[in-house]
Amino acid sequence: MDFSSAQKYLLSKNQAVQTFPQDPNVGVYKVCHKMFATLTSGVAFARINLKCDPDLALELRAQYDAVQPGYQMNKKHWNTVIFDGSISDEEIYEMIDHSYNLIVSNLLDHERERLLKNG
């Protein structure tokens, strides 16, 4: 996985938007004003922060050295994935999907209905 592939996939999610609120090297990805990812460039390996079910977060950290507790995030609910080539693109896409779906499932009913209707 590389920065461009991750960015393209994040923006392909239904109504995903990208902003750079604090740093031009850190994109923040939201759906309905709720963050589901950050993507960082300008470092040795690009990295992504993704929301994750706490039990799955621990499993992924045990399985992959490139999955770490969320950098500058709530470490129980967020993982940082480093794009060092040790994790397949398909697995990273699944992690992105999981993060996005967690956020969508916790939206207010009217927000989720509007999102699904426009998807």
Coordinates of N, CA, C and O in Angstrom, one line a residue:
M1 N 0.9 -1.2 0.0 CA 0.0 0.0 0.0 C 0.9 1.2 0.0 O 1.9 1.3 0.7
D2 N 0.5 2.2 -0.8 CA 1.2 3.5 -0.7 C 0.2 4.6 -0.4 O -1.0 4.4 -0.4
F3 N 0.7 5.8 -0.2 CA -0.1 6.9 0.2 C -1.2 7.2 -0.9 O -2.3 7.4 -0.5
S4 N -0.8 7.2 -2.1 CA -1.8 7.6 -3.2 C -3.0 6.5 -3.2 O -4.1 6.9 -3.4
S5 N -2.6 5.3 -3.1 CA -3.6 4.2 -3.2 C -4.6 4.3 -2.0 O -5.8 4.2 -2.1
A6 N -4.0 4.6 -0.8 CA -4.8 4.7 0.4 C -5.7 6.0 0.3 O -6.9 5.9 0.6
Q7 N -5.2 7.1 -0.2 CA -6.0 8.3 -0.3 C -7.1 8.1 -1.3 O -8.3 8.5 -1.0
K8 N -6.8 7.4 -2.4 CA -7.9 7.2 -3.4 C -9.0 6.3 -2.8 O -10.2 6.6 -3.0
Y9 N -8.6 5.3 -2.1 CA -9.6 4.4 -1.5 C -10.4 5.1 -0.4 O -11.7 4.9 -0.4
L10 N -9.8 5.9 0.4 CA -10.5 6.6 1.5 C -11.5 7.5 0.9 O -12.7 7.6 1.3
L11 N -11.2 8.2 -0.2 CA -12.1 9.2 -0.8 C -13.2 8.5 -1.7 O -14.2 9.1 -2.0
S12 N -13.0 7.2 -1.9 CA -14.1 6.4 -2.6 C -15.2 6.0 -1.7 O -16.3 5.6 -2.2
K13 N -15.0 6.1 -0.4 CA -16.1 5.8 0.5 C -17.2 6.8 0.4 O -17.0 8.0 0.2
N14 N -18.4 6.3 0.5 CA -19.6 7.2 0.3 C -19.6 8.4 1.2 O -19.5 8.4 2.4
Q15 N -19.6 9.6 0.5 CA -19.6 10.9 1.1 C -18.4 11.2 2.0 O -18.4 12.1 2.9
A16 N -17.3 10.5 1.8 CA -16.0 10.8 2.5 C -15.5 12.1 2.0 O -15.5 12.5 0.8
V17 N -15.0 12.9 2.9 CA -14.3 14.2 2.6 C -12.9 14.2 3.3 O -12.7 13.6 4.3
Q18 N -12.0 14.9 2.6 CA -10.7 15.1 3.1 C -10.4 16.5 3.5 O -10.7 17.4 2.7
T19 N -9.8 16.7 4.7 CA -9.4 18.1 5.1 C -8.0 18.0 5.6 O -7.5 16.9 5.9
F20 N -7.4 19.2 5.7 CA -6.0 19.3 6.3 C -6.1 20.4 7.4 O -5.6 21.5 7.2
P21 N -6.7 20.1 8.5 CA -7.0 21.1 9.5 C -5.7 21.7 10.2 O -5.7 22.8 10.7
Q22 N -4.7 20.8 10.4 CA -3.5 21.3 11.2 C -2.2 21.2 10.4 O -1.3 22.0 10.7
D23 N -2.1 20.2 9.5 CA -0.8 20.0 8.9 C -1.0 19.5 7.5 O -1.8 18.6 7.2
P24 N -0.3 20.1 6.5 CA -0.5 19.8 5.1 C -0.1 18.3 4.8 O -0.4 17.8 3.7
N25 N 0.6 17.7 5.7 CA 1.0 16.3 5.5 C 0.1 15.3 6.2 O 0.3 14.1 6.1
V26 N -0.9 15.8 6.8 CA -1.9 14.9 7.5 C -3.3 15.2 7.1 O -3.9 16.2 7.4
G27 N -3.8 14.3 6.2 CA -5.2 14.4 5.8 C -6.1 13.7 6.8 O -5.8 12.7 7.4
V28 N -7.2 14.4 7.1 CA -8.2 13.9 8.0 C -9.4 13.5 7.1 O -9.9 14.4 6.3
Y29 N -9.9 12.3 7.3 CA -11.0 11.8 6.4 C -12.2 11.6 7.3 O -12.2 11.0 8.4
K30 N -13.3 12.2 6.9 CA -14.6 12.2 7.7 C -15.8 11.8 6.8 O -15.8 12.0 5.6
V31 N -16.8 11.3 7.5 CA -18.1 11.0 6.9 C -19.1 11.6 7.8 O -19.0 11.4 9.1
C32 N -19.9 12.5 7.3 CA -20.9 13.2 8.2 C -20.3 13.8 9.4 O -20.7 13.7 10.5
H33 N -19.2 14.5 9.1 CA -18.4 15.3 10.1 C -17.8 14.4 11.2 O -17.4 14.9 12.3
K34 N -17.7 13.1 11.0 CA -17.1 12.2 12.0 C -15.8 11.6 11.3 O -15.9 11.0 10.3
M35 N -14.7 11.7 12.0 CA -13.4 11.2 11.5 C -13.4 9.7 11.5 O -13.7 9.0 12.5
F36 N -13.0 9.1 10.4 CA -12.8 7.6 10.3 C -11.3 7.3 10.0 O -10.9 6.1 10.1
A37 N -10.5 8.3 9.6 CA -9.1 8.0 9.3 C -8.3 9.3 9.3 O -8.8 10.4 9.0
T38 N -7.0 9.1 9.5 CA -6.0 10.2 9.1 C -4.9 9.5 8.3 O -4.6 8.3 8.5
L39 N -4.4 10.2 7.4 CA -3.4 9.6 6.5 C -2.2 10.6 6.5 O -2.4 11.8 6.2
T40 N -1.0 10.1 6.8 CA 0.2 10.9 6.9 C 1.2 10.6 5.9 O 1.5 9.4 5.7
S41 N 1.7 11.7 5.2 CA 2.8 11.5 4.3 C 4.0 12.3 4.8 O 3.9 12.9 5.9
G42 N 5.1 12.3 4.1 CA 6.2 13.1 4.5 C 7.0 12.5 5.6 O 7.8 13.1 6.3
V43 N 6.8 11.2 5.8 CA 7.6 10.4 6.8 C 8.2 9.2 6.0 O 7.9 9.0 4.9
A44 N 9.1 8.5 6.7 CA 9.8 7.4 6.0 C 8.8 6.4 5.3 O 9.0 6.1 4.1
F45 N 7.8 6.0 6.0 CA 6.7 5.2 5.5 C 5.4 6.0 5.8 O 5.2 6.4 6.9
A46 N 4.6 6.1 4.8 CA 3.2 6.7 5.0 C 2.5 5.9 6.1 O 2.8 4.7 6.3
R47 N 1.6 6.5 6.8 CA 0.9 5.8 7.9 C -0.5 6.3 7.9 O -0.8 7.4 7.5
I48 N -1.4 5.4 8.4 CA -2.8 5.7 8.5 C -3.3 5.4 9.9 O -2.9 4.3 10.5
N49 N -4.1 6.2 10.5 CA -4.8 5.9 11.7 C -6.2 5.5 11.4 O -6.9 6.2 10.6
L50 N -6.7 4.4 12.0 CA -8.0 3.9 11.7 C -8.7 3.5 13.0 O -8.1 2.9 13.9
K51 N -10.0 3.8 13.0 CA -10.8 3.4 14.2 C -10.9 1.9 14.1 O -11.0 1.3 13.0
C52 N -11.0 1.3 15.3 CA -11.1 -0.2 15.3 C -11.8 -0.7 16.6 O -11.6 -0.1 17.6
D53 N -12.5 -1.7 16.4 CA -13.1 -2.4 17.6 C -11.9 -2.8 18.5 O -10.9 -3.3 18.1
P54 N -12.0 -2.5 19.8 CA -10.9 -2.7 20.8 C -10.4 -4.1 20.7 O -9.1 -4.3 20.8
D55 N -11.2 -5.1 20.7 CA -10.7 -6.5 20.6 C -9.9 -6.8 19.3 O -8.9 -7.4 19.4
L56 N -10.5 -6.4 18.2 CA -9.8 -6.5 16.9 C -8.5 -5.8 16.9 O -7.5 -6.2 16.3
A57 N -8.5 -4.6 17.5 CA -7.3 -3.7 17.5 C -6.2 -4.5 18.2 O -5.0 -4.6 17.6
L58 N -6.4 -5.2 19.3 CA -5.4 -6.0 19.9 C -4.9 -7.2 19.1 O -3.7 -7.5 19.0
E59 N -5.9 -7.8 18.4 CA -5.5 -8.9 17.6 C -4.6 -8.5 16.4 O -3.6 -9.2 16.1
L60 N -5.0 -7.4 15.8 CA -4.2 -6.9 14.7 C -2.8 -6.5 15.1 O -1.8 -6.7 14.4
R61 N -2.7 -5.8 16.3 CA -1.4 -5.5 16.8 C -0.5 -6.7 17.1 O 0.7 -6.7 16.9
A62 N -1.1 -7.8 17.6 CA -0.4 -9.0 17.8 C 0.0 -9.7 16.5 O 1.1 -10.3 16.5
Q63 N -0.8 -9.5 15.5 CA -0.5 -10.2 14.2 C 0.5 -9.5 13.4 O 1.3 -10.1 12.7
Y64 N 0.5 -8.1 13.4 CA 1.4 -7.3 12.5 C 2.2 -6.4 13.3 O 1.7 -5.6 14.1
D65 N 3.5 -6.4 13.1 CA 4.4 -5.3 13.7 C 4.1 -3.9 13.2 O 4.3 -3.0 13.9
A66 N 3.6 -3.8 12.0 CA 3.3 -2.5 11.4 C 1.9 -2.0 11.9 O 1.5 -0.9 11.5
V67 N 1.2 -2.7 12.8 CA 0.0 -2.1 13.4 C 0.3 -1.8 14.8 O 0.7 -2.7 15.6
Q68 N 0.2 -0.6 15.2 CA 0.5 -0.1 16.5 C -0.6 0.7 17.1 O -1.6 1.1 16.4
P69 N -0.6 0.9 18.4 CA -1.6 1.7 19.1 C -1.7 3.1 18.4 O -0.7 3.6 17.9
G70 N -2.9 3.6 18.2 CA -3.1 4.9 17.5 C -2.2 6.0 17.9 O -2.2 6.4 19.0
Y71 N -1.4 6.5 17.0 CA -0.5 7.6 17.2 C -1.3 8.9 17.5 O -2.1 9.3 16.6
Q72 N -1.2 9.5 18.6 CA -1.9 10.7 19.0 C -3.4 10.5 19.0 O -4.1 11.4 18.7
M73 N -3.8 9.3 19.3 CA -5.3 8.9 19.3 C -5.6 8.1 20.5 O -4.6 7.7 21.2
N74 N -6.8 7.9 20.8 CA -7.2 7.0 21.8 C -6.7 5.6 21.5 O -7.2 5.0 20.5
K75 N -5.8 5.1 22.2 CA -5.1 3.8 21.9 C -6.0 2.6 22.0 O -5.7 1.5 21.5
K76 N -7.1 2.7 22.7 CA -8.0 1.6 22.8 C -8.8 1.4 21.5 O -9.1 0.3 21.1
H77 N -9.2 2.5 20.9 CA -10.1 2.5 19.8 C -9.5 2.8 18.4 O -10.2 2.8 17.4
W78 N -8.2 3.1 18.4 CA -7.5 3.5 17.1 C -6.2 2.7 17.0 O -5.5 2.5 17.9
N79 N -5.9 2.3 15.7 CA -4.7 1.7 15.4 C -4.0 2.6 14.4 O -4.6 3.3 13.5
T80 N -2.6 2.6 14.4 CA -1.8 3.2 13.4 C -1.2 2.1 12.5 O -0.7 1.1 13.1
V81 N -1.4 2.2 11.2 CA -0.9 1.1 10.3 C 0.2 1.8 9.5 O 0.0 2.8 8.8
I82 N 1.4 1.3 9.6 CA 2.6 1.8 8.8 C 2.7 1.1 7.5 O 2.7 -0.2 7.5
F83 N 2.8 1.8 6.4 CA 2.9 1.2 5.1 C 4.3 0.8 4.8 O 5.0 1.4 3.9
D84 N 4.7 -0.2 5.4 CA 6.1 -0.7 5.2 C 6.2 -1.9 4.3 O 7.2 -2.5 4.1
G85 N 5.0 -2.3 3.7 CA 5.0 -3.4 2.8 C 4.7 -4.8 3.4 O 4.6 -5.8 2.7
S86 N 4.6 -4.8 4.7 CA 4.4 -6.1 5.4 C 3.0 -6.5 5.5 O 2.7 -7.7 5.9
I87 N 2.0 -5.7 5.2 CA 0.6 -6.0 5.2 C 0.0 -5.9 3.8 O 0.3 -4.8 3.1
S88 N -0.7 -6.8 3.4 CA -1.3 -6.8 2.0 C -2.3 -5.6 1.9 O -2.9 -5.2 2.8
D89 N -2.4 -5.1 0.6 CA -3.3 -4.1 0.3 C -4.7 -4.5 0.7 O -5.5 -3.7 1.3
E90 N -5.1 -5.7 0.4 CA -6.4 -6.2 0.7 C -6.7 -6.1 2.2 O -7.8 -5.7 2.6
E91 N -5.7 -6.5 3.1 CA -5.9 -6.4 4.5 C -6.1 -5.0 4.9 O -7.0 -4.7 5.8
I92 N -5.3 -4.1 4.4 CA -5.5 -2.6 4.7 C -6.8 -2.1 4.3 O -7.5 -1.3 5.0
Y93 N -7.3 -2.5 3.1 CA -8.6 -2.1 2.6 C -9.7 -2.6 3.6 O -10.6 -1.8 3.9
E94 N -9.5 -3.8 4.1 CA -10.5 -4.3 5.1 C -10.5 -3.5 6.4 O -11.5 -3.2 7.0
M95 N -9.3 -3.0 6.8 CA -9.2 -2.2 8.0 C -9.8 -0.8 7.8 O -10.5 -0.3 8.7
I96 N -9.7 -0.3 6.6 CA -10.3 1.0 6.2 C -11.8 0.8 6.2 O -12.6 1.6 6.8
D97 N -12.3 -0.3 5.6 CA -13.7 -0.5 5.6 C -14.3 -0.7 7.0 O -15.4 -0.1 7.3
H98 N -13.6 -1.4 7.8 CA -14.0 -1.6 9.2 C -14.1 -0.2 10.0 O -15.1 0.0 10.6
S99 N -13.1 0.6 9.8 CA -13.2 2.0 10.4 C -14.4 2.8 9.9 O -15.1 3.3 10.7
Y100 N -14.5 2.8 8.6 CA -15.6 3.6 8.0 C -17.0 3.0 8.5 O -17.8 3.8 9.0
N101 N -17.1 1.7 8.5 CA -18.4 1.1 9.0 C -18.7 1.3 10.4 O -19.8 1.5 10.8
L102 N -17.6 1.4 11.3 CA -17.8 1.7 12.7 C -18.4 3.1 12.9 O -19.4 3.3 13.6
I103 N -17.9 4.0 12.1 CA -18.4 5.4 12.2 C -19.8 5.5 11.7 O -20.7 6.1 12.4
V104 N -20.1 4.9 10.6 CA -21.4 5.0 10.0 C -22.4 4.3 10.9 O -23.5 4.8 11.1
S105 N -22.1 3.2 11.5 CA -23.0 2.5 12.4 C -23.3 3.3 13.7 O -24.4 3.1 14.3
N106 N -22.5 4.3 14.0 CA -22.7 5.1 15.2 C -23.3 6.5 14.9 O -23.4 7.3 15.8
L107 N -23.6 6.7 13.6 CA -24.2 8.0 13.3 C -25.6 8.1 13.8 O -26.3 7.0 14.1
L108 N -26.1 9.3 14.0 CA -27.5 9.4 14.3 C -28.4 8.8 13.2 O -28.0 8.8 12.0
D109 N -29.6 8.3 13.6 CA -30.4 7.6 12.6 C -30.6 8.5 11.3 O -30.5 7.9 10.2
H110 N -31.0 9.7 11.5 CA -31.3 10.5 10.3 C -30.0 10.8 9.4 O -30.1 10.8 8.2
E111 N -28.9 10.8 10.1 CA -27.6 11.0 9.3 C -27.3 9.7 8.5 O -26.9 9.8 7.3
R112 N -27.4 8.6 9.2 CA -27.2 7.3 8.5 C -28.2 7.1 7.4 O -27.8 6.6 6.3
E113 N -29.4 7.3 7.6 CA -30.4 7.2 6.5 C -30.1 8.0 5.3 O -30.2 7.6 4.2
R114 N -29.8 9.3 5.6 CA -29.4 10.2 4.5 C -28.2 9.7 3.7 O -28.1 9.7 2.5
L115 N -27.2 9.2 4.5 CA -26.0 8.7 3.9 C -26.3 7.5 3.0 O -25.8 7.4 1.9
L116 N -27.1 6.6 3.5 CA -27.4 5.4 2.8 C -28.3 5.7 1.6 O -28.1 5.0 0.5
K117 N -29.2 6.6 1.7 CA -30.0 7.0 0.6 C -29.2 7.6 -0.5 O -29.5 7.4 -1.7
N118 N -28.2 8.4 -0.2 CA -27.4 9.1 -1.2 C -26.2 8.2 -1.7 O -25.4 8.7 -2.5
G119 N -26.1 7.0 -1.2 CA -25.0 6.2 -1.6 C -25.3 5.3 -2.7 O -24.7 4.8 -3.5

